[in-house]
Coordinates of C-alpha atoms in Angstrom, one line a residue:
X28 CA 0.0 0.0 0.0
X29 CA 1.2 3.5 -1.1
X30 CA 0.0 6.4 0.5
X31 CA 0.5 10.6 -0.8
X32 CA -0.6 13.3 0.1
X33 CA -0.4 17.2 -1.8
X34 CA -2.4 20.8 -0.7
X35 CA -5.3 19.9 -2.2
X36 CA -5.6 16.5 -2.4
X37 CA -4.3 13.1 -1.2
X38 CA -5.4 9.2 -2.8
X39 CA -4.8 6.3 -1.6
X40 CA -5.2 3.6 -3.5
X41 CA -6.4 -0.3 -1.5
X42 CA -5.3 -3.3 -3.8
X43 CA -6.8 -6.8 -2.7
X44 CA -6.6 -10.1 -4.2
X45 CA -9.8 -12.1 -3.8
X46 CA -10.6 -15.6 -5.4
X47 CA -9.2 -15.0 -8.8
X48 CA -10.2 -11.7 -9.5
X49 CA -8.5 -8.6 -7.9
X50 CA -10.7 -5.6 -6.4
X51 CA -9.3 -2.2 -6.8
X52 CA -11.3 0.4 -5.0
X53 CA -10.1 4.7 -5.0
X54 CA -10.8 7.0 -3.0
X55 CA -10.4 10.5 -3.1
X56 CA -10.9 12.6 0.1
X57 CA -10.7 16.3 0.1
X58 CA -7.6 17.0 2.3
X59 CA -8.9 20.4 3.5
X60 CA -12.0 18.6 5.4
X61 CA -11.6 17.7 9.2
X62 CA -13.6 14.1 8.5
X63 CA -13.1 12.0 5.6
X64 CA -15.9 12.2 3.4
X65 CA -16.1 10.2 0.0
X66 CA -17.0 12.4 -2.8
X67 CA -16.6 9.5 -5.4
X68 CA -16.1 6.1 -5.7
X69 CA -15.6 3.7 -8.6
X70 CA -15.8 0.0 -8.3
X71 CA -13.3 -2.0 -11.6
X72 CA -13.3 -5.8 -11.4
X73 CA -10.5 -7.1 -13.2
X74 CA -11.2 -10.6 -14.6
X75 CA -9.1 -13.3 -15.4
X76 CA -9.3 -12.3 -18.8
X77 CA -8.4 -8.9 -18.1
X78 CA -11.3 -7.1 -19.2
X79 CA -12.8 -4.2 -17.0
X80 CA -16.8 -4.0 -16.7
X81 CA -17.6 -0.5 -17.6
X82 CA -18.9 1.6 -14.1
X83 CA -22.6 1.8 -13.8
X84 CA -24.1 5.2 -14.9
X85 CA -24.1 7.9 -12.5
X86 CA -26.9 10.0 -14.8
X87 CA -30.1 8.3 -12.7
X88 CA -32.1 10.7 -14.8
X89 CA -32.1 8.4 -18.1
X90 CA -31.2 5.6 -16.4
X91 CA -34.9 3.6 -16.9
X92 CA -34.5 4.9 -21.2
X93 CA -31.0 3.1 -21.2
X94 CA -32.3 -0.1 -19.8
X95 CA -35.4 -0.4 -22.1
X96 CA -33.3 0.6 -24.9
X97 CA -31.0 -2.4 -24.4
X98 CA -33.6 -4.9 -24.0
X99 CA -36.2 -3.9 -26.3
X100 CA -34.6 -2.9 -29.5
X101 CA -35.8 0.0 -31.6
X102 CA -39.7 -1.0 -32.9
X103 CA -38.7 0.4 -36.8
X104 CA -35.4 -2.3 -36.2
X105 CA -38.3 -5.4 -35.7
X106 CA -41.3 -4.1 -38.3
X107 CA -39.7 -3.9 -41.7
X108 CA -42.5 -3.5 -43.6
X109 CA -41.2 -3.2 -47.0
X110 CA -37.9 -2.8 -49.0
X111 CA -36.4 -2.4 -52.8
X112 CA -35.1 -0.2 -55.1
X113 CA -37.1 3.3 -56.4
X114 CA -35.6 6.4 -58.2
X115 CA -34.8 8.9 -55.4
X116 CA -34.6 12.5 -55.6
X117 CA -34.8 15.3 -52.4
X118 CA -36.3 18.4 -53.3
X119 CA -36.2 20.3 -50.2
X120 CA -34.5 20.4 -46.7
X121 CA -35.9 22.2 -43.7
X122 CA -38.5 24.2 -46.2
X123 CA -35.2 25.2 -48.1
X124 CA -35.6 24.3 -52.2
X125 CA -32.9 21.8 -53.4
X126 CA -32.3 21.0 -56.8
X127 CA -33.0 17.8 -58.2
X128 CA -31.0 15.2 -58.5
X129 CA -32.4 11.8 -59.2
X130 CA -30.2 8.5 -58.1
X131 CA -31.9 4.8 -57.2
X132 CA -31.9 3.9 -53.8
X133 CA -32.7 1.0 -51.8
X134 CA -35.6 2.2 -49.6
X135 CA -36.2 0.1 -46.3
X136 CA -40.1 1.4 -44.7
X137 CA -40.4 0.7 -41.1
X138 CA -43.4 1.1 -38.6
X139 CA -42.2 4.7 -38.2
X140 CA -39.8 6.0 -41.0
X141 CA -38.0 5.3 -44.4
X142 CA -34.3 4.6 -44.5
X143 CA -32.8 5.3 -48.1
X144 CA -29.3 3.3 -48.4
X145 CA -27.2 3.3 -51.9
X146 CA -27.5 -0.3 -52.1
X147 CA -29.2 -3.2 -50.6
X148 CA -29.4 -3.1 -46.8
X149 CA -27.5 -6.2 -46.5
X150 CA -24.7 -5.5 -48.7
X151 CA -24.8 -2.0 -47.4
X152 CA -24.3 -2.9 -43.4
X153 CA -20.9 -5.0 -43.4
X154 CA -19.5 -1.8 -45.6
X155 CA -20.8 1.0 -43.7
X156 CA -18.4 3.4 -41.8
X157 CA -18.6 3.6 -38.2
X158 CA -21.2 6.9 -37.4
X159 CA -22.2 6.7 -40.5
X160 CA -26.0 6.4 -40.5
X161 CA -28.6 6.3 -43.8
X162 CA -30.9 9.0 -44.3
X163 CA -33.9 9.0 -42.8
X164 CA -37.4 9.6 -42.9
X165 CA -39.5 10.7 -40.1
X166 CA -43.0 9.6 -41.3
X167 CA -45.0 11.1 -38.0
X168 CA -47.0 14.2 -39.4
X169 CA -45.6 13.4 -43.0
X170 CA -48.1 14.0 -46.0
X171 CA -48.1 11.9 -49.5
X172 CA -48.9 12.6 -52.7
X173 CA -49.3 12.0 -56.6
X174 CA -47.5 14.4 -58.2
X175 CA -47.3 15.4 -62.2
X176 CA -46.0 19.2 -61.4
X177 CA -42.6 18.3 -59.6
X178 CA -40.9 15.6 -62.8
X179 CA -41.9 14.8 -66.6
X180 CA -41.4 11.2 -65.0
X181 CA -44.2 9.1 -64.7
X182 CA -45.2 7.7 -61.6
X183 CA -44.4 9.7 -59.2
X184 CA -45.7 10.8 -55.7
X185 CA -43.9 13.4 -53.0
X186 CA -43.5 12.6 -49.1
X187 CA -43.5 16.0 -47.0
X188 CA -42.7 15.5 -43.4
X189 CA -43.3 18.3 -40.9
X190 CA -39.7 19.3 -41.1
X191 CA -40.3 20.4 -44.2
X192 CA -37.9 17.8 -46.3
X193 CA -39.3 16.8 -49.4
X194 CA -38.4 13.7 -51.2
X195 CA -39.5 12.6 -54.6
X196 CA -40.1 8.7 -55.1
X197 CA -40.6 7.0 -58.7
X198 CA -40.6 3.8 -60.5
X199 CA -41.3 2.9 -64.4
X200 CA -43.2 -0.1 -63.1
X201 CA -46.7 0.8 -62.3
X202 CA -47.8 -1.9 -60.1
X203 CA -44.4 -1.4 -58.1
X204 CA -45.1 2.1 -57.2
X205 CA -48.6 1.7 -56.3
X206 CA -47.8 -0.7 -53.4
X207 CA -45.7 1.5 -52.8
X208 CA -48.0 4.3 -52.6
X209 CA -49.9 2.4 -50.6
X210 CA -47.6 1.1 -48.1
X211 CA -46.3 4.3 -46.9
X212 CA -49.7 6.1 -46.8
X213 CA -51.1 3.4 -44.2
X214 CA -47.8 3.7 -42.1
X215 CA -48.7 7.3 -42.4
X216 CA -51.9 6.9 -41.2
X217 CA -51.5 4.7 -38.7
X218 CA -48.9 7.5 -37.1
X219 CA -50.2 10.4 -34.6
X220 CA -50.4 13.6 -36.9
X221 CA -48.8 15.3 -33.9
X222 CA -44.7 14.5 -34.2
X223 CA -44.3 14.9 -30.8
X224 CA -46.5 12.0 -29.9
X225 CA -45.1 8.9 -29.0
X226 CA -46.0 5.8 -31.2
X227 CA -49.3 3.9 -29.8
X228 CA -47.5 0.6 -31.4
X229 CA -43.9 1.4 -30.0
X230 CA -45.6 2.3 -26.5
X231 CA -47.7 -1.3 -26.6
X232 CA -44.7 -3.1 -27.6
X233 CA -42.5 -1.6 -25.2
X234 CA -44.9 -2.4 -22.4
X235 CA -45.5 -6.0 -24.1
X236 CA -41.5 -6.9 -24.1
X237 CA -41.4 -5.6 -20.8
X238 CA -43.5 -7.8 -19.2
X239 CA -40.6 -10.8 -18.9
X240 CA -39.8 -11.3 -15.4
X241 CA -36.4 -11.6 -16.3
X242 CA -36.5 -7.6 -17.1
X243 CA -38.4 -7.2 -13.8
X244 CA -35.9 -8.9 -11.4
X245 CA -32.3 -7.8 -13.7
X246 CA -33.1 -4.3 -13.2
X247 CA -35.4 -4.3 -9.9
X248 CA -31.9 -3.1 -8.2
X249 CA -31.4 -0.3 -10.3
X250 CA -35.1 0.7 -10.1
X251 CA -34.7 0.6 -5.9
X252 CA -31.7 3.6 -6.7
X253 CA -34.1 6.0 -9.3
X254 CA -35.7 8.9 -7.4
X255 CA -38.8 8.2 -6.7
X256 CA -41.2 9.6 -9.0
X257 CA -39.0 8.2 -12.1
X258 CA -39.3 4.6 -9.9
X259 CA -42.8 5.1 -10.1
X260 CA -43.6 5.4 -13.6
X261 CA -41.3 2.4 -14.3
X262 CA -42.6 0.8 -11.8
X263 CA -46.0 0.8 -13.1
X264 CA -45.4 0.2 -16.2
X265 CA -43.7 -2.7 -15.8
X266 CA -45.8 -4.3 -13.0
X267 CA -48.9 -3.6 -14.9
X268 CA -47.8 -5.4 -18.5
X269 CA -48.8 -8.6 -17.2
X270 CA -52.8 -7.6 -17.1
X271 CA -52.2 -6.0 -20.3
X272 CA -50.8 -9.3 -21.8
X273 CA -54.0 -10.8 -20.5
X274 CA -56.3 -8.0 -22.1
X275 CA -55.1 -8.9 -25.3
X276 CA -55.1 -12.4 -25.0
X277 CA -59.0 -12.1 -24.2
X278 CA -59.2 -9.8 -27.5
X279 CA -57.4 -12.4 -29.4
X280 CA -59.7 -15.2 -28.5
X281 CA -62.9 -13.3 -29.4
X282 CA -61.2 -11.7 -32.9
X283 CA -61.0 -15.6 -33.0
X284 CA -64.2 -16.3 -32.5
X285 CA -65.3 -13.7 -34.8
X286 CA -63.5 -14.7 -37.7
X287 CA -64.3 -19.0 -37.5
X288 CA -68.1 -17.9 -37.2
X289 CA -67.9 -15.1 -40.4
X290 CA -70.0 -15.9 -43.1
X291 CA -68.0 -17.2 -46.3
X292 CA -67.3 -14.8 -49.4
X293 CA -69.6 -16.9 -50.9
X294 CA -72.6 -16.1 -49.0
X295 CA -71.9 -12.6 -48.6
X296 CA -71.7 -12.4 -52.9
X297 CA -75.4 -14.4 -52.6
X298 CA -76.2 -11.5 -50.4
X299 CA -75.3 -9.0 -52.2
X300 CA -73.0 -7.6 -49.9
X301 CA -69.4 -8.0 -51.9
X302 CA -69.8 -7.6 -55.6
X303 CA -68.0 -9.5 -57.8
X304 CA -65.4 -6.9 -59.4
X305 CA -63.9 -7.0 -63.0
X306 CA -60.4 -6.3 -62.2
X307 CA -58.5 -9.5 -60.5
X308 CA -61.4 -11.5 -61.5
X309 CA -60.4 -14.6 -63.5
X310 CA -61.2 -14.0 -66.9
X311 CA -63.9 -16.9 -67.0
X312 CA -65.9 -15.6 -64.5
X313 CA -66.4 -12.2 -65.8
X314 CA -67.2 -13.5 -69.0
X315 CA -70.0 -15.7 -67.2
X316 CA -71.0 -12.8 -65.0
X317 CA -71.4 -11.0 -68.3
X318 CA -72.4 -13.8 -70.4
X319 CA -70.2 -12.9 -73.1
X320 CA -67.1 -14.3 -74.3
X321 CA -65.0 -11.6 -73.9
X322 CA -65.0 -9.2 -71.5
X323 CA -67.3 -5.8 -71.8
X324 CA -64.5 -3.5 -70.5
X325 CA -61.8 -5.0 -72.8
X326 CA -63.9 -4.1 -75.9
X327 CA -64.8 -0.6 -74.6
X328 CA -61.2 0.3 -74.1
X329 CA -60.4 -1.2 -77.6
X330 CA -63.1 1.1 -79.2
X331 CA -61.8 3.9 -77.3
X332 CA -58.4 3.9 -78.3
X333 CA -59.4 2.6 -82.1
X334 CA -61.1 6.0 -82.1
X335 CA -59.0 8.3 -80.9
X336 CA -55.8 6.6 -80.3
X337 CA -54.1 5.1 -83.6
X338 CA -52.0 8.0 -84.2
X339 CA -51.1 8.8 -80.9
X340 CA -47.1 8.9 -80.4
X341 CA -45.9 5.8 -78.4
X342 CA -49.6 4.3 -77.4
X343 CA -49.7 2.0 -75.1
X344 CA -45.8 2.3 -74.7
X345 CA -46.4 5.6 -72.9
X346 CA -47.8 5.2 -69.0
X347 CA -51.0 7.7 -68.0
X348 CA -51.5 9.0 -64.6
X349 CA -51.5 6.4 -62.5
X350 CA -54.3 7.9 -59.7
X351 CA -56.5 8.5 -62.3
X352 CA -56.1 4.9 -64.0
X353 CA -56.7 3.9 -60.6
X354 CA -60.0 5.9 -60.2
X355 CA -61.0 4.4 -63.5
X356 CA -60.4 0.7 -62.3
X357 CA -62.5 1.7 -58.9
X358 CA -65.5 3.2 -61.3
X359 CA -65.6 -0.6 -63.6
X360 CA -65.1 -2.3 -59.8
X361 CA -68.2 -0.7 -58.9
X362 CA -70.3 -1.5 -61.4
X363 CA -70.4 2.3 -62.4
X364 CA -72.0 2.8 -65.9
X365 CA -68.9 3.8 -67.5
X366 CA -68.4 6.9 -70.3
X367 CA -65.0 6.7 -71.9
X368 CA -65.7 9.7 -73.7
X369 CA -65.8 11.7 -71.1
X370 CA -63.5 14.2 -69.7
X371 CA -62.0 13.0 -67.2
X372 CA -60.7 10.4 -69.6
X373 CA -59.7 12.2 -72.0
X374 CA -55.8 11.2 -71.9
X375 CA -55.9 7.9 -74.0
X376 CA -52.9 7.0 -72.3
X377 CA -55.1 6.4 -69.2
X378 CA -57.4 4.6 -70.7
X379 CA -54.6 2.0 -72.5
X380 CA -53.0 2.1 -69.5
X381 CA -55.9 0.3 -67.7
X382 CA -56.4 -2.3 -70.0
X383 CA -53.2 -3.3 -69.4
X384 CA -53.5 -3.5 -66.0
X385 CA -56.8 -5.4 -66.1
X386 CA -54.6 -7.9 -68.2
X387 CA -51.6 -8.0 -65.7
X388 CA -54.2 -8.5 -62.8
X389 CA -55.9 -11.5 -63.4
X390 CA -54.9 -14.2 -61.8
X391 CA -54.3 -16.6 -64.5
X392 CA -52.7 -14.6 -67.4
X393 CA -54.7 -14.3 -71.1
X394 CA -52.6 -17.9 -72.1
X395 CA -53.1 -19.7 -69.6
X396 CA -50.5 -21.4 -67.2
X397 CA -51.1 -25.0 -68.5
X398 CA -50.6 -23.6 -71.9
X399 CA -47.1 -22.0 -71.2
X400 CA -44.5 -24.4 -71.6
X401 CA -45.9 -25.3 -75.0
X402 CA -46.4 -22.2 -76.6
X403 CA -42.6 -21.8 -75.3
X404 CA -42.0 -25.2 -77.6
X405 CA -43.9 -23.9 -80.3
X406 CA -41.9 -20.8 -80.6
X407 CA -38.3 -22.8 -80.2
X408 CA -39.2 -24.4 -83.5
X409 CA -37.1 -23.5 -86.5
X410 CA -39.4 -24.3 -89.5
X411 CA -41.5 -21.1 -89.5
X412 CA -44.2 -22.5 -91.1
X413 CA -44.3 -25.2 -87.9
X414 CA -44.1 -22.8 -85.8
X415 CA -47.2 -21.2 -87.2
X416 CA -49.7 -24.2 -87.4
X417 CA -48.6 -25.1 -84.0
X418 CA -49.8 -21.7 -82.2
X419 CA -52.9 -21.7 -84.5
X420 CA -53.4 -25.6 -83.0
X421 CA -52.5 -24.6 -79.5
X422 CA -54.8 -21.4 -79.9
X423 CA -57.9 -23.4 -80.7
X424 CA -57.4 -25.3 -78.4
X425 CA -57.7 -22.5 -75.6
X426 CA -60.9 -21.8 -73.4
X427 CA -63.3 -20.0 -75.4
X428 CA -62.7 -16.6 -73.3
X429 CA -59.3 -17.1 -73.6
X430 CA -59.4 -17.7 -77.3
X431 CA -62.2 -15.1 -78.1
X432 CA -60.5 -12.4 -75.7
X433 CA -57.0 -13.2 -77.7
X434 CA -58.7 -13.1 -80.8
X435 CA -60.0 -9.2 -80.2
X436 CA -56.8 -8.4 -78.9
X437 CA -54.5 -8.9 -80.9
X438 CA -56.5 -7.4 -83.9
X439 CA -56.9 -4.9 -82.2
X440 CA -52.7 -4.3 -82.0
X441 CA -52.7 -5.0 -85.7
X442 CA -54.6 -2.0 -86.2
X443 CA -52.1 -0.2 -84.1
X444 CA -48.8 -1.9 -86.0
X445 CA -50.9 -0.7 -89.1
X446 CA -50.3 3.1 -88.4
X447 CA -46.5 2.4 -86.9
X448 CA -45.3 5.4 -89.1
X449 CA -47.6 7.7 -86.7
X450 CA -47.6 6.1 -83.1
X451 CA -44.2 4.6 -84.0
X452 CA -45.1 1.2 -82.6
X453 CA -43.5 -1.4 -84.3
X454 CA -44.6 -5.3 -84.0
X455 CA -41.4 -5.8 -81.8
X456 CA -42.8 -2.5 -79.7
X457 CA -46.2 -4.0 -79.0
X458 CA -44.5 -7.7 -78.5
X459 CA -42.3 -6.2 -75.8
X460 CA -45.0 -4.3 -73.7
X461 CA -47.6 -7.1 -74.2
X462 CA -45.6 -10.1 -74.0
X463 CA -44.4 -10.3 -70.3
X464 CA -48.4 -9.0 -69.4
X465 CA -50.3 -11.9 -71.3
X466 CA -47.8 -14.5 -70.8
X467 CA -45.8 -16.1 -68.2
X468 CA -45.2 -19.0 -65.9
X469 CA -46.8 -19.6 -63.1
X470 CA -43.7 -20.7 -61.0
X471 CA -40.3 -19.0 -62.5
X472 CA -38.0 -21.2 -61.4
X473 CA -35.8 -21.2 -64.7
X474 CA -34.2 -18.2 -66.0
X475 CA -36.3 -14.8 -66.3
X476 CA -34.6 -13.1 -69.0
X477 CA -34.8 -16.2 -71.4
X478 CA -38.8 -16.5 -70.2
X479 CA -38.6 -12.8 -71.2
X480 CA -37.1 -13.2 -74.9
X481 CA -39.4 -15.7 -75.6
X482 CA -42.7 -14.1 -74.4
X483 CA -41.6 -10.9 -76.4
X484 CA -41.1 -13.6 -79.4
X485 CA -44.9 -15.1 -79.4
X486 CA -46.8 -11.9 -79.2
X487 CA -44.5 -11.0 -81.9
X488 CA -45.3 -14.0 -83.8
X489 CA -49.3 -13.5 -83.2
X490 CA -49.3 -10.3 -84.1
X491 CA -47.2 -10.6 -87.2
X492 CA -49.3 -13.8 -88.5
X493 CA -52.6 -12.7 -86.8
X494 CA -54.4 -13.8 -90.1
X495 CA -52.5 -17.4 -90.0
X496 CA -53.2 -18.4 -86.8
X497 CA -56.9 -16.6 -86.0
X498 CA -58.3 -17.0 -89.4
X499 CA -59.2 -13.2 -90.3
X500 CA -59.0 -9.9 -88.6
X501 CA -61.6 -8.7 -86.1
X502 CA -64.4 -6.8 -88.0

């Protein structure tokens, strides 16, 4: 033992061995004071390995927001709600206007906020610089929006948060952007409008992790040392998590209850209380709703654009607005006598636009999925002439609403490959928008790209020998 002693100050430092481990406690007395009085003490355990356990915190004050935070990892960390790759750009910081400046990111959407990395979150994480951190979106009081004023891009919607940061978010794809439209509006939504307000689901979940009794007796020590009306509130909160557990359980049951006894969809479409809509629908089934054999919205959009669309630059190629295809395909869903000659749809690009998507929604494509792998042989073979009488076999041999609905379509595109020198549609144009949307596999295992060449390849082939393999044009 060594023992000094200065004016202001003397140390003296206690080394004891115990069991393995060696204690080292220091104490620093204030040499001016007629009794000894610890203003500080620190407690280091040195194991066998060497290490040192870091000193408990002195700052009581956040003391119960450290614990948690260890335990119960960030909510937006558990509740990835979606992820992938959009077209980026940020328009504004803190109200401030920034100039745009597009770049693809991959965008991870969370209970809470977005997280824009340059590449995939996983290959982003091992390569990331300590302190560095994404950027991030606060979505608490943030407003969405379709937007055709801020880009000449199509598809594209702005996020505003109540910062005042603006972001731009786009993709060519149109069913890509839409969930993601939709995705961030309900996390939007499902956020208090007032920033300052805590999360309802991170509060719930906070309380619901917290209800281990491992949390309650590792930290009922450093609860005993908070000042009392900090102890109180944690106290509470963790003491009372058990009856919330059983709430919900009781909630759970009866939601269980609820949904065994429901009535099936079936019943409720006997009712009348779910119509049957046209978008999604298997193609059969409108037809038979309809008693056609092809369906009444296909042949009103194919009159629409044959009257006013043929010359139009890039049809069917160029994408309309997407919110107001979308407010066309909730009109036809609802049974809503529909005008296509109105106003409100008077970009033809909207109305193409929809018929394509009515196309890529239903749930078994126009050639059907038993029919793929042949019509994948058929177009393989060399002799053309083969190749011809075995699409015109494999055509007649298709459901009659497949067959009749193919039939319209496709000379309907004829029509449009007829006036290529105005709309600048070429067969291979009209091949590569239409192929991937009318035909594909119904489990891609194999390679996607070669699926892709050859799908281009037989819409090619039906449109370019329409009168071969349907017989005659549609009159």
């Amino acid at each position: 033992m060594q023992k000094s002693t200065n004016s202001d100050t003397s140390v003296e430092t206690l080394i004891s061995t115990c069991q393995g481990t060696g204690a080292v406690q220091m104490r620093i007395k204030n040499a001016n004071s007629h009794h000894d009085r610890l203003s500080q003490s620190k407690s280091m355990i040195l194991t066998d390995v060497g290490k040192v356990t870091e000193p408990i915190s002195r700052h009581r004050r956040n003391h119960s927001q450290h614990v948690l935070n260890d335990v119960i990892p960030p909510l937006e960390q558990l509740m990835v709600e979606k992820e992938g790759y959009l077209q980026k750009a940020k328009i504004a910081d803190g109200g401030k206007k920034l100039r745009k400046n597009w770049s693809t990111s991959w965008i991870v959407l969370s209970s809470r906020k977005i997280e824009f990395y340059k590449e995939s979150k996983q290959q982003a994480l091992p390569n990331t610089k300590t302190g560095h951190k994404p950027e991030s979106v606060d979505l608490c009081g943030a407003h969405i929006e379709w937007t055709k004023e801020k880009s000449s891009r199509k598809n594209v919607f702005q996020i505003t948060t109540a910062s005042g940061n603006e972001f731009l978010l786009q993709s060519d794809i149109d069913f890509i952007i839409l969930d993601w439209f939709h995705a961030i509006k309900n996390a939007i939504d499902r956020l208090p409008k007032d920033p300052s307000t805590p999360s309802r689901n991170l509060e719930l979940f906070k309380i619901q992790r917290s209800s281990s009794t491992e949390l309650l007796s590792h930290y009922d020590n450093d609860i005993k040392e908070q000042k009392p009306e900090h102890r109180k509130s944690l106290m509470f909160r963790l003491h009372h998590s058990a009856s919330d557990t059983n709430d919900k359980n009781r909630v759970k049951s009866r939601l269980k209850k609820f949904i065994t006894r429901r009535p099936s969809l079936k019943t409720l479409q006997e009712k009348g209380l779910i119509k049957d809509q046209i978008f999604g629908s298997h193609l059969h089934k409108v037809c038979e709703r309809e008693n056609s054999t092809v369906p009444r919205f296909v042949k009103q959009c194919i009159e629409a654009v044959e009257k006013r669309g043929l010359d139009v630059d890039g049809i069917y190629r160029v994408s309309g607005n997407l919110a107001t295809i979308q407010k066309l395909r909730f009109i036809v869903n609802q049974e809503e006598k529909l005008n296509l000659d109105d106003s409100q749809w008077e970009d033809i690009h909207v109305v193409t636009g929809a018929l394509k998507m009515f196309f890529r929604e239903l749930p078994e494509p126009l050639f059907p999925f038993s029919f793929f792998e042949r019509f994948v042989e058929a177009i393989k073979k060399q002799d053309n002439n083969t190749r011809i009488e075995t699409m015109k076999s494999l055509v007649q041999k298709l459901p009659p609403s497949n067959r009749d609905t193919m039939k319209v379509l496709f000379g309907h595109l004829t029509k449009i490959v007829a006036k290529a020198s105005k709309n600048l549609m070429s067969t291979q144009s009209l091949g590569i928008v239409f192929g991937p949307t009318l035909l594909r596999a119904e489990n891609e295992t194999g390679n996607m790209a070669i699926h892709m060449v050859y799908q281009n390849q037989i819409a090619e082939l039906m449109l370019g020998e329409y009168k071969k393999i349907f017989g005659s044009e549609e009159d």
